């Protein structure tokens, strides 16, 4: 058999010239492909590597004719069954069919399946409407992947992954750069395929599951962007993040739990950015509804993370609860009247302290409420607001009985707030007396309640009153009011001395316990 290669090569060359001379147009590539197929099949049947090599050369010439001449230069169109298609589409599909056949007949020739897959992707890319291109490639991905699993051919699964990435990229690019009618149809189809294979690919390897989960994230966010009104987009993304987190906790699949954090971060940014120009008192429903809804979703995520035994639960719990608290604070500020805002914030502070057990966030809300009263609610017509906030702060002090720092913090804020209220409502002549009375009342309440922060606050206030009496009042008050201030403060100090003598044993026991 050593002398057949040259005659056979010459015969194949002459046959190719005959095909090129007798067959014209798009069918020239088909004729060359038929000749190459005959050579390749003969090589498979006779187990001749040389014949198979000649077949490969023939396919190279047929593909060159198809891709360079028919696709790039001619690219004509014709009607097939009432539908306009490219003239080179049937020859391209014919080549793909031959390549799949050759891959089936000769196992080692894996390159044939890659060529066939490339031709199918090319045909789908030019024959499918632009807005359905990504969905078409993803449907082809399903076929390739299932064939690869059925036949246990890894190359088909790899081709499916490549085509799937192309499909997701096409969906994103097409729908981000243009507005198409009914965009939810291709995007929903793509999302269903991506999530389905995030579940199905769990046995194939972690990287494939992660890839499908990331595609689910991107397509889901884009779908919501197209179907949800712009004002509610951030809220919709937060709800989607919450749903993905729940699915991830149930391992359907687990990577969704991790990508839900990215979705939550994007949703947070979307809520802020979409309403940054409308953030004002009594803004429309879309503004405060988005803030309150996103805050509720963030808190649900925090509570779900706290209940689950996940390694990152502390970080997720703290971050999502902080975001949720900020959103709720903003929503309450938008929707509530000015006089109600600090009271509502203090109510949130109590909930965070007692039910949610988030002391740091509770301190933050209480501090904001204090600052709001000090800056915006001290005019006399809103003194009820200041009194309500001060009473709530004192209540929070008793509710935080397990934390000495929390009790001291709430007591200090409440005392300062009451002192500020007296400063606005009482004349300068009687201010020292009023503050002294406040200090005495704090001491009187602190002894029976065994609340040391109240006693310390009362003593600090009395010490300030004494300092004010000698530094300021002696020089600025009239004689009568100066005398009254000294007399009243002296009586108050005598009362304090009696109280400390009366409760001396109680104080001593309290010090020993502390």
Short mmCIF file of C-alpha atoms in Angstrom, two decimals:
data_model
loop_
_atom_site.label_atom_id
_atom_site.label_comp_id
_atom_site.label_asym_id
_atom_site.label_seq_id
_atom_site.Cartn_x
_atom_site.Cartn_y
_atom_site.Cartn_z
CA UNK A 1 0.00 0.00 0.00
CA UNK A 2 3.01 2.24 -0.12
CA UNK A 3 2.31 3.72 -3.58
CA UNK A 4 -1.33 4.76 -3.45
CA UNK A 5 -1.00 8.12 -1.70
CA UNK A 6 0.14 10.16 -4.73
CA UNK A 7 -2.48 8.86 -7.20
CA UNK A 8 -5.20 9.19 -4.57
CA UNK A 9 -4.18 12.74 -3.77
CA UNK A 10 -4.18 13.64 -7.46
CA UNK A 11 -7.60 12.04 -7.94
CA UNK A 12 -9.04 13.96 -5.00
CA UNK A 13 -7.58 17.20 -6.33
CA UNK A 14 -9.01 16.64 -9.82
CA UNK A 15 -12.41 15.72 -8.36
CA UNK A 16 -12.37 18.96 -6.38
CA UNK A 17 -11.58 20.92 -9.55
CA UNK A 18 -14.46 19.16 -11.31
CA UNK A 19 -16.84 20.14 -8.52
CA UNK A 20 -15.61 23.75 -8.63
CA UNK A 21 -16.01 23.82 -12.40
CA UNK A 22 -19.47 22.29 -12.61
CA UNK A 23 -21.14 23.53 -9.40
CA UNK A 24 -21.64 27.24 -8.79
CA UNK A 25 -22.87 29.50 -6.04
CA UNK A 26 -23.63 28.25 -2.57
CA UNK A 27 -23.74 24.64 -3.74
CA UNK A 28 -20.03 24.63 -4.48
CA UNK A 29 -19.34 24.37 -0.75
CA UNK A 30 -21.84 21.50 -0.55
CA UNK A 31 -20.17 19.64 -3.43
CA UNK A 32 -16.72 20.02 -1.86
CA UNK A 33 -18.13 18.85 1.47
CA UNK A 34 -19.65 15.74 -0.18
CA UNK A 35 -16.31 14.83 -1.74
CA UNK A 36 -14.53 15.40 1.59
CA UNK A 37 -17.11 13.26 3.35
CA UNK A 38 -16.60 10.39 0.94
CA UNK A 39 -12.85 10.50 1.53
CA UNK A 40 -13.27 10.68 5.29
CA UNK A 41 -15.82 7.81 5.41
CA UNK A 42 -13.51 5.70 3.29
CA UNK A 43 -10.71 6.45 5.73
CA UNK A 44 -12.89 5.42 8.65
CA UNK A 45 -14.01 2.21 6.90
CA UNK A 46 -10.51 1.24 5.75
CA UNK A 47 -8.87 2.59 8.92
CA UNK A 48 -6.64 4.78 6.81
CA UNK A 49 -5.23 7.87 8.47
CA UNK A 50 -4.21 9.23 5.08
CA UNK A 51 -7.74 9.13 3.70
CA UNK A 52 -9.06 10.79 6.81
CA UNK A 53 -6.42 13.51 6.41
CA UNK A 54 -7.54 14.06 2.80
CA UNK A 55 -11.10 14.37 4.07
CA UNK A 56 -9.99 17.02 6.57
CA UNK A 57 -8.29 18.96 3.79
CA UNK A 58 -11.46 18.77 1.71
CA UNK A 59 -13.53 20.07 4.60
CA UNK A 60 -11.07 22.93 5.04
CA UNK A 61 -11.61 23.98 1.39
CA UNK A 62 -15.41 23.65 1.68
CA UNK A 63 -15.48 25.71 4.88
CA UNK A 64 -13.23 28.32 3.32
CA UNK A 65 -15.60 28.64 0.40
CA UNK A 66 -18.62 28.80 2.72
CA UNK A 67 -17.31 31.24 5.31
CA UNK A 68 -15.22 33.59 3.20
CA UNK A 69 -17.10 33.74 -0.10
CA UNK A 70 -20.71 32.88 0.73
CA UNK A 71 -20.92 34.42 4.21
CA UNK A 72 -18.64 37.47 3.99
CA UNK A 73 -18.88 38.54 0.36
CA UNK A 74 -22.09 37.25 -1.19
CA UNK A 75 -24.45 36.86 1.78
CA UNK A 76 -27.55 36.68 -0.39
CA UNK A 77 -31.07 35.98 0.85
CA UNK A 78 -34.00 33.95 -0.42
CA UNK A 79 -37.48 32.88 0.69
CA UNK A 80 -37.92 29.42 2.16
CA UNK A 81 -41.51 28.57 3.15
CA UNK A 82 -42.36 32.24 3.33
CA UNK A 83 -39.41 33.10 5.57
CA UNK A 84 -36.36 34.99 4.38
CA UNK A 85 -33.10 33.26 5.23
CA UNK A 86 -29.48 33.57 4.15
CA UNK A 87 -28.55 31.55 1.10
CA UNK A 88 -25.63 29.99 2.93
CA UNK A 89 -27.73 28.74 5.88
CA UNK A 90 -28.65 25.35 4.31
CA UNK A 91 -25.03 24.58 3.29
CA UNK A 92 -23.89 25.54 6.80
CA UNK A 93 -26.43 23.21 8.38
CA UNK A 94 -25.41 20.50 5.92
CA UNK A 95 -21.80 20.87 7.04
CA UNK A 96 -22.87 20.70 10.70
CA UNK A 97 -24.82 17.48 10.05
CA UNK A 98 -21.77 15.91 8.33
CA UNK A 99 -19.52 16.93 11.19
CA UNK A 100 -21.81 15.42 13.82
CA UNK A 101 -21.99 12.23 11.74
CA UNK A 102 -18.22 12.03 11.53
CA UNK A 103 -17.92 12.58 15.27
CA UNK A 104 -20.34 9.72 15.80
CA UNK A 105 -18.50 7.36 13.46
CA UNK A 106 -14.98 8.17 14.61
CA UNK A 107 -14.73 8.83 18.36
CA UNK A 108 -11.30 10.49 18.49
CA UNK A 109 -12.36 13.22 16.03
CA UNK A 110 -13.70 15.55 18.72
CA UNK A 111 -12.87 18.62 16.63
CA UNK A 112 -15.82 17.82 14.35
CA UNK A 113 -18.31 18.46 17.15
CA UNK A 114 -16.70 21.83 17.92
CA UNK A 115 -16.94 22.83 14.25
CA UNK A 116 -20.54 21.69 14.11
CA UNK A 117 -21.40 23.61 17.27
CA UNK A 118 -19.75 26.72 15.90
CA UNK A 119 -21.76 26.50 12.67
CA UNK A 120 -25.01 26.03 14.59
CA UNK A 121 -24.23 29.05 16.76
CA UNK A 122 -23.44 31.08 13.63
CA UNK A 123 -26.70 30.09 11.92
CA UNK A 124 -28.73 30.88 15.03
CA UNK A 125 -26.91 34.17 15.37
CA UNK A 126 -27.89 35.42 11.91
CA UNK A 127 -31.30 33.80 11.49
CA UNK A 128 -32.78 34.64 14.91
CA UNK A 129 -34.28 38.03 15.67
CA UNK A 130 -31.89 40.10 17.74
CA UNK A 131 -34.03 40.24 20.87
CA UNK A 132 -34.43 36.43 20.88
CA UNK A 133 -30.81 35.65 20.00
CA UNK A 134 -29.68 34.98 23.55
CA UNK A 135 -32.71 32.80 24.25
CA UNK A 136 -32.06 30.80 21.06
CA UNK A 137 -28.44 30.17 22.05
CA UNK A 138 -29.56 29.11 25.53
CA UNK A 139 -32.08 26.66 24.04
CA UNK A 140 -29.26 25.22 21.94
CA UNK A 141 -27.25 25.01 25.14
CA UNK A 142 -29.93 22.77 26.62
CA UNK A 143 -29.71 20.37 23.67
CA UNK A 144 -25.93 20.20 23.68
CA UNK A 145 -25.73 19.74 27.44
CA UNK A 146 -28.32 16.99 27.55
CA UNK A 147 -26.65 15.12 24.68
CA UNK A 148 -23.34 15.43 26.50
CA UNK A 149 -24.82 13.98 29.69
CA UNK A 150 -26.63 11.24 27.83
CA UNK A 151 -23.63 10.15 25.77
CA UNK A 152 -21.14 11.01 28.53
CA UNK A 153 -19.22 13.31 26.19
CA UNK A 154 -17.44 16.05 28.06
CA UNK A 155 -16.80 18.10 24.92
CA UNK A 156 -20.53 18.58 24.37
CA UNK A 157 -20.95 19.86 27.91
CA UNK A 158 -18.02 22.23 27.38
CA UNK A 159 -19.58 23.49 24.16
CA UNK A 160 -22.86 23.97 26.01
CA UNK A 161 -21.10 26.07 28.64
CA UNK A 162 -19.48 28.26 25.98
CA UNK A 163 -22.76 28.68 24.13
CA UNK A 164 -24.55 29.41 27.41
CA UNK A 165 -22.11 32.21 28.22
CA UNK A 166 -22.70 33.61 24.75
CA UNK A 167 -26.46 33.39 25.25
CA UNK A 168 -26.43 35.18 28.59
CA UNK A 169 -24.07 37.82 27.21
CA UNK A 170 -26.33 38.36 24.20
CA UNK A 171 -29.42 38.74 26.38
CA UNK A 172 -27.67 41.26 28.58
CA UNK A 173 -26.17 43.25 25.73
CA UNK A 174 -29.29 43.33 23.56
CA UNK A 175 -31.65 44.38 26.34
CA UNK A 176 -29.27 46.82 27.97
CA UNK A 177 -28.54 48.73 24.78
CA UNK A 178 -32.08 48.90 23.37
CA UNK A 179 -35.72 48.81 24.47
CA UNK A 180 -37.62 45.94 22.86
CA UNK A 181 -41.33 45.12 23.08
CA UNK A 182 -42.20 42.40 25.58
CA UNK A 183 -38.65 41.99 26.90
CA UNK A 184 -39.84 39.70 29.69
CA UNK A 185 -40.40 36.81 27.24
CA UNK A 186 -36.76 36.14 26.23
CA UNK A 187 -35.43 37.21 29.61
CA UNK A 188 -37.81 34.92 31.50
CA UNK A 189 -36.87 32.03 29.22
CA UNK A 190 -33.18 32.70 29.75
CA UNK A 191 -33.66 33.02 33.52
CA UNK A 192 -35.55 29.72 33.68
CA UNK A 193 -32.80 27.92 31.75
CA UNK A 194 -30.03 29.47 33.85
CA UNK A 195 -31.68 28.59 37.15
CA UNK A 196 -32.64 25.12 35.93
CA UNK A 197 -29.04 24.34 35.12
CA UNK A 198 -27.87 25.88 38.38
CA UNK A 199 -29.88 23.08 39.99
CA UNK A 200 -29.02 20.39 37.45
CA UNK A 201 -25.30 21.11 37.28
CA UNK A 202 -24.75 20.56 41.00
CA UNK A 203 -23.31 17.12 40.25
CA UNK A 204 -21.07 18.33 37.44
CA UNK A 205 -18.81 20.48 39.55
CA UNK A 206 -18.84 23.54 41.76
CA UNK A 207 -17.59 25.89 39.05
CA UNK A 208 -20.52 25.08 36.76
CA UNK A 209 -23.05 25.59 39.53
CA UNK A 210 -21.46 28.91 40.39
CA UNK A 211 -21.52 30.00 36.77
CA UNK A 212 -25.21 29.16 36.36
CA UNK A 213 -26.00 30.90 39.66
CA UNK A 214 -24.21 34.08 38.53
CA UNK A 215 -26.14 33.99 35.25
CA UNK A 216 -29.33 33.65 37.28
CA UNK A 217 -28.36 36.77 39.22
CA UNK A 218 -27.63 38.86 36.12
CA UNK A 219 -30.70 37.79 34.16
CA UNK A 220 -32.97 38.13 37.20
CA UNK A 221 -31.83 41.66 37.90
CA UNK A 222 -32.20 42.65 34.26
CA UNK A 223 -35.67 41.10 34.03
CA UNK A 224 -36.83 43.10 37.05
CA UNK A 225 -35.27 46.22 35.56
CA UNK A 226 -37.43 45.76 32.45
CA UNK A 227 -40.76 44.86 34.07
CA UNK A 228 -40.78 46.81 37.37
CA UNK A 229 -41.44 50.58 37.44
CA UNK A 230 -38.21 52.50 37.87
CA UNK A 231 -39.15 53.86 41.29
CA UNK A 232 -39.63 50.39 42.75
CA UNK A 233 -36.58 48.76 41.16
CA UNK A 234 -34.45 48.82 44.32
CA UNK A 235 -37.27 47.29 46.35
CA UNK A 236 -37.81 44.60 43.71
CA UNK A 237 -34.10 43.77 43.72
CA UNK A 238 -34.18 43.49 47.51
CA UNK A 239 -37.08 41.04 47.34
CA UNK A 240 -35.20 39.04 44.71
CA UNK A 241 -32.09 38.99 46.92
CA UNK A 242 -34.22 37.74 49.80
CA UNK A 243 -35.68 34.98 47.61
CA UNK A 244 -32.25 33.87 46.37
CA UNK A 245 -30.94 33.85 49.94
CA UNK A 246 -33.76 31.55 50.99
CA UNK A 247 -33.16 29.22 48.03
CA UNK A 248 -29.46 29.18 48.82
CA UNK A 249 -30.13 28.24 52.44
CA UNK A 250 -32.14 25.29 51.16
CA UNK A 251 -29.22 24.36 48.83
CA UNK A 252 -31.23 24.93 45.64
CA UNK A 253 -28.40 25.56 44.87
CA UNK A 254 -26.17 26.78 47.68
CA UNK A 255 -24.22 29.42 45.62
CA UNK A 256 -27.43 31.44 45.40
CA UNK A 257 -26.92 32.31 49.06
CA UNK A 258 -23.63 33.97 48.26
CA UNK A 259 -24.78 35.80 45.16
CA UNK A 260 -27.80 37.10 47.09
CA UNK A 261 -25.37 39.29 49.03
CA UNK A 262 -24.25 40.94 45.80
CA UNK A 263 -27.89 41.40 44.79
CA UNK A 264 -28.64 42.99 48.18
CA UNK A 265 -25.72 45.39 47.80
CA UNK A 266 -26.90 46.41 44.31
CA UNK A 267 -30.46 46.78 45.60
CA UNK A 268 -29.27 49.08 48.38
CA UNK A 269 -27.48 51.29 45.90
CA UNK A 270 -30.52 51.27 43.60
CA UNK A 271 -32.88 52.39 46.38
CA UNK A 272 -30.62 55.29 47.31
CA UNK A 273 -29.74 56.40 43.77
CA UNK A 274 -33.26 56.13 42.34
CA UNK A 275 -34.72 58.42 45.03
CA UNK A 276 -31.86 60.71 45.87
CA UNK A 277 -33.49 63.58 43.97
CA UNK A 278 -36.93 63.02 45.55
CA UNK A 279 -35.86 62.61 49.17
CA UNK A 280 -37.95 65.22 50.96
CA UNK A 281 -40.68 65.48 53.56
CA UNK A 282 -43.97 63.93 52.48
CA UNK A 283 -42.51 62.60 49.24
CA UNK A 284 -44.73 60.33 47.10
CA UNK A 285 -45.54 56.74 48.03
CA UNK A 286 -42.87 55.39 45.71
CA UNK A 287 -40.17 57.04 47.85
CA UNK A 288 -41.13 56.14 51.40
CA UNK A 289 -42.63 52.84 50.28
CA UNK A 290 -39.32 51.83 48.73
CA UNK A 291 -37.38 52.82 51.86
CA UNK A 292 -39.68 51.05 54.29
CA UNK A 293 -40.08 47.99 52.05
CA UNK A 294 -36.34 47.66 51.50
CA UNK A 295 -35.77 48.11 55.23
CA UNK A 296 -38.23 45.32 56.02
CA UNK A 297 -36.57 43.03 53.46
CA UNK A 298 -33.14 43.76 54.93
CA UNK A 299 -34.38 42.94 58.41
CA UNK A 300 -35.93 39.68 57.24
CA UNK A 301 -32.59 38.75 55.69
CA UNK A 302 -30.86 39.60 58.97
CA UNK A 303 -33.23 37.47 61.02
CA UNK A 304 -33.00 34.52 58.61
CA UNK A 305 -29.20 34.70 58.72
CA UNK A 306 -29.31 34.72 62.51
CA UNK A 307 -31.43 31.59 62.61
CA UNK A 308 -29.19 29.63 60.25
CA UNK A 309 -25.91 28.02 61.19
CA UNK A 310 -23.85 29.72 58.47
CA UNK A 311 -20.24 30.75 58.85
CA UNK A 312 -20.85 34.28 57.65
CA UNK A 313 -24.11 34.80 59.56
CA UNK A 314 -22.66 37.38 62.00
CA UNK A 315 -21.44 39.61 59.17
CA UNK A 316 -24.67 39.25 57.20
CA UNK A 317 -26.80 39.79 60.28
CA UNK A 318 -25.01 42.97 61.30
CA UNK A 319 -24.72 44.43 57.80
CA UNK A 320 -28.31 43.75 56.74
CA UNK A 321 -29.76 44.93 60.07
CA UNK A 322 -27.74 48.16 59.78
CA UNK A 323 -28.99 48.74 56.23
CA UNK A 324 -32.56 47.91 57.25
CA UNK A 325 -32.42 50.31 60.18
CA UNK A 326 -31.12 53.17 58.02
CA UNK A 327 -33.86 52.57 55.44
CA UNK A 328 -36.59 52.50 58.10
CA UNK A 329 -35.22 55.70 59.66
CA UNK A 330 -35.28 57.40 56.26
CA UNK A 331 -38.77 56.15 55.46
CA UNK A 332 -40.14 57.35 58.81
CA UNK A 333 -38.55 60.75 58.29
CA UNK A 334 -40.20 61.09 54.88
CA UNK A 335 -43.69 59.99 55.81
CA UNK A 336 -44.12 61.23 59.40
CA UNK A 337 -44.77 64.85 60.49
CA UNK A 338 -41.84 66.68 62.04
CA UNK A 339 -43.23 66.38 65.55
CA UNK A 340 -43.72 62.61 65.21
CA UNK A 341 -40.36 61.72 63.66
CA UNK A 342 -38.22 61.60 66.84
CA UNK A 343 -40.93 59.70 68.73
CA UNK A 344 -41.11 57.14 65.92
CA UNK A 345 -37.32 56.85 65.90
CA UNK A 346 -37.33 56.24 69.66
CA UNK A 347 -39.97 53.55 69.19
CA UNK A 348 -37.66 51.89 66.68
CA UNK A 349 -34.82 52.23 69.20
CA UNK A 350 -36.87 50.37 71.80
CA UNK A 351 -37.70 47.60 69.33
CA UNK A 352 -34.03 47.23 68.45
CA UNK A 353 -33.08 47.12 72.12
CA UNK A 354 -35.74 44.73 73.42
CA UNK A 355 -36.84 42.50 70.55
CA UNK A 356 -34.02 42.52 67.99
CA UNK A 357 -31.22 42.74 70.56
CA UNK A 358 -29.18 45.18 68.51
CA UNK A 359 -27.93 47.60 71.20
CA UNK A 360 -25.55 49.51 68.94
CA UNK A 361 -28.31 50.26 66.43
CA UNK A 362 -30.62 51.15 69.31
CA UNK A 363 -28.07 53.70 70.57
CA UNK A 364 -27.76 55.11 67.05
CA UNK A 365 -31.52 55.60 66.69
CA UNK A 366 -31.75 57.15 70.15
CA UNK A 367 -28.91 59.53 69.36
CA UNK A 368 -30.57 60.59 66.11
CA UNK A 369 -33.86 61.14 67.92
CA UNK A 370 -32.09 63.30 70.51
CA UNK A 371 -30.37 65.37 67.82
CA UNK A 372 -33.63 65.78 65.90
CA UNK A 373 -35.39 67.12 68.98
CA UNK A 374 -32.51 69.42 69.81
CA UNK A 375 -32.31 70.87 66.30
CA UNK A 376 -35.89 70.85 65.06
CA UNK A 377 -38.39 70.20 67.85
CA UNK A 378 -37.48 72.60 70.65
CA UNK A 379 -39.85 75.43 69.68
CA UNK A 380 -42.53 75.73 72.31
CA UNK A 381 -45.30 74.38 70.10
CA UNK A 382 -43.52 71.01 69.97
CA UNK A 383 -42.51 70.68 73.60
CA UNK A 384 -44.78 67.62 73.85
CA UNK A 385 -42.50 65.87 71.39
CA UNK A 386 -39.43 66.60 73.47
CA UNK A 387 -41.20 65.37 76.61
CA UNK A 388 -42.31 62.17 74.90
CA UNK A 389 -38.80 61.44 73.65
CA UNK A 390 -37.31 62.12 77.09
CA UNK A 391 -39.85 59.79 78.72
CA UNK A 392 -39.05 57.10 76.16
CA UNK A 393 -35.33 57.49 76.83
CA UNK A 394 -35.92 57.00 80.55
CA UNK A 395 -38.02 53.95 79.71
CA UNK A 396 -35.22 52.57 77.57
CA UNK A 397 -32.88 53.04 80.53
CA UNK A 398 -34.98 50.68 82.65
CA UNK A 399 -35.42 48.20 79.80
CA UNK A 400 -31.65 47.99 79.35
CA UNK A 401 -31.20 46.71 82.91
CA UNK A 402 -28.53 44.18 81.87
CA UNK A 403 -26.17 46.74 80.40
CA UNK A 404 -24.74 49.46 82.67
CA UNK A 405 -23.37 51.34 79.67
CA UNK A 406 -26.74 51.38 77.94
CA UNK A 407 -28.45 52.64 81.10
CA UNK A 408 -25.91 55.42 81.47
CA UNK A 409 -26.24 56.36 77.80
CA UNK A 410 -30.05 56.59 77.82
CA UNK A 411 -30.08 58.37 81.18
CA UNK A 412 -27.60 60.99 79.99
CA UNK A 413 -29.57 61.68 76.80
CA UNK A 414 -32.86 61.96 78.67
CA UNK A 415 -31.39 64.27 81.32
CA UNK A 416 -29.83 66.54 78.71
CA UNK A 417 -33.08 66.62 76.78
CA UNK A 418 -35.14 67.63 79.82
CA UNK A 419 -32.50 70.22 80.70
CA UNK A 420 -32.66 71.60 77.18
CA UNK A 421 -36.45 71.73 77.34
CA UNK A 422 -36.25 73.73 80.57
CA UNK A 423 -33.69 76.01 78.98
CA UNK A 424 -36.18 76.86 76.21
CA UNK A 425 -39.31 77.03 78.35
CA UNK A 426 -38.08 78.65 81.61
CA UNK A 427 -36.84 82.22 81.88
CA UNK A 428 -33.20 82.89 82.66
CA UNK A 429 -34.12 84.15 86.12
CA UNK A 430 -35.53 80.81 87.26
CA UNK A 431 -33.44 78.46 85.11
CA UNK A 432 -31.00 77.51 87.84
CA UNK A 433 -33.86 76.69 90.20
CA UNK A 434 -35.59 74.62 87.52
CA UNK A 435 -32.44 72.61 86.81
CA UNK A 436 -31.95 72.12 90.54
CA UNK A 437 -35.48 70.76 90.85
CA UNK A 438 -34.77 68.41 87.95
CA UNK A 439 -31.63 67.17 89.70
CA UNK A 440 -33.55 66.62 92.93
CA UNK A 441 -36.28 64.66 91.12
CA UNK A 442 -33.68 62.47 89.45
CA UNK A 443 -32.14 61.71 92.83
CA UNK A 444 -35.53 61.07 94.37
CA UNK A 445 -36.38 58.62 91.58
CA UNK A 446 -32.96 56.97 91.54
CA UNK A 447 -32.97 55.85 95.19
CA UNK A 448 -36.19 53.78 95.31
CA UNK A 449 -35.56 52.45 91.81
CA UNK A 450 -31.97 51.58 92.75
CA UNK A 451 -30.88 53.17 89.49
CA UNK A 452 -27.40 54.56 89.85
CA UNK A 453 -27.31 56.42 86.46
CA UNK A 454 -30.30 58.51 87.59
CA UNK A 455 -28.56 59.43 90.83
CA UNK A 456 -25.33 60.30 89.05
CA UNK A 457 -27.21 62.39 86.49
CA UNK A 458 -28.98 64.25 89.31
CA UNK A 459 -25.71 64.91 91.13
CA UNK A 460 -24.04 66.12 87.93
CA UNK A 461 -26.91 68.48 87.28
CA UNK A 462 -26.79 69.86 90.82
CA UNK A 463 -23.03 70.37 90.56
CA UNK A 464 -23.59 72.28 87.34
CA UNK A 465 -26.24 74.40 89.03
CA UNK A 466 -23.85 75.30 91.87
CA UNK A 467 -21.17 76.24 89.36
CA UNK A 468 -23.63 78.33 87.37
CA UNK A 469 -24.87 80.05 90.50
CA UNK A 470 -21.41 81.32 91.45
CA UNK A 471 -20.01 81.89 87.96
CA UNK A 472 -22.97 83.42 86.14
CA UNK A 473 -25.95 84.19 88.35
CA UNK A 474 -24.05 86.31 90.88
CA UNK A 475 -23.07 88.75 88.16
CA UNK A 476 -26.06 88.75 85.81
CA UNK A 477 -29.24 88.16 87.83
CA UNK A 478 -31.15 90.78 89.72
CA UNK A 479 -30.80 90.79 93.51
CA UNK A 480 -34.22 89.27 94.18
CA UNK A 481 -33.78 86.37 91.77
CA UNK A 482 -30.21 85.89 92.97
CA UNK A 483 -31.48 85.47 96.53
CA UNK A 484 -34.26 83.15 95.42
CA UNK A 485 -31.78 81.01 93.49
CA UNK A 486 -29.47 80.69 96.51
CA UNK A 487 -32.33 79.88 98.85
CA UNK A 488 -33.92 77.33 96.50
CA UNK A 489 -30.63 75.65 95.70
CA UNK A 490 -29.72 75.55 99.40
CA UNK A 491 -33.02 73.86 100.23
CA UNK A 492 -32.48 71.40 97.40
CA UNK A 493 -29.01 70.54 98.69
CA UNK A 494 -30.37 70.04 102.18
CA UNK A 495 -32.95 67.71 100.72
CA UNK A 496 -30.24 65.81 98.90
CA UNK A 497 -28.23 65.49 102.08
CA UNK A 498 -31.26 64.11 103.91
CA UNK A 499 -31.96 61.65 101.11
CA UNK A 500 -28.40 60.35 101.12
CA UNK A 501 -28.54 59.98 104.92
CA UNK A 502 -31.87 58.19 104.68
CA UNK A 503 -30.75 55.72 102.02
CA UNK A 504 -27.15 55.30 103.18
CA UNK A 505 -27.43 51.54 103.70
CA UNK A 506 -29.13 51.06 100.35
CA UNK A 507 -26.37 52.96 98.59
CA UNK A 508 -23.68 50.96 100.42
CA UNK A 509 -25.26 47.65 99.41
CA UNK A 510 -25.57 48.86 95.85
CA UNK A 511 -21.88 49.74 95.70
CA UNK A 512 -20.95 46.32 97.07
CA UNK A 513 -23.14 44.58 94.49
CA UNK A 514 -21.69 46.64 91.64
#
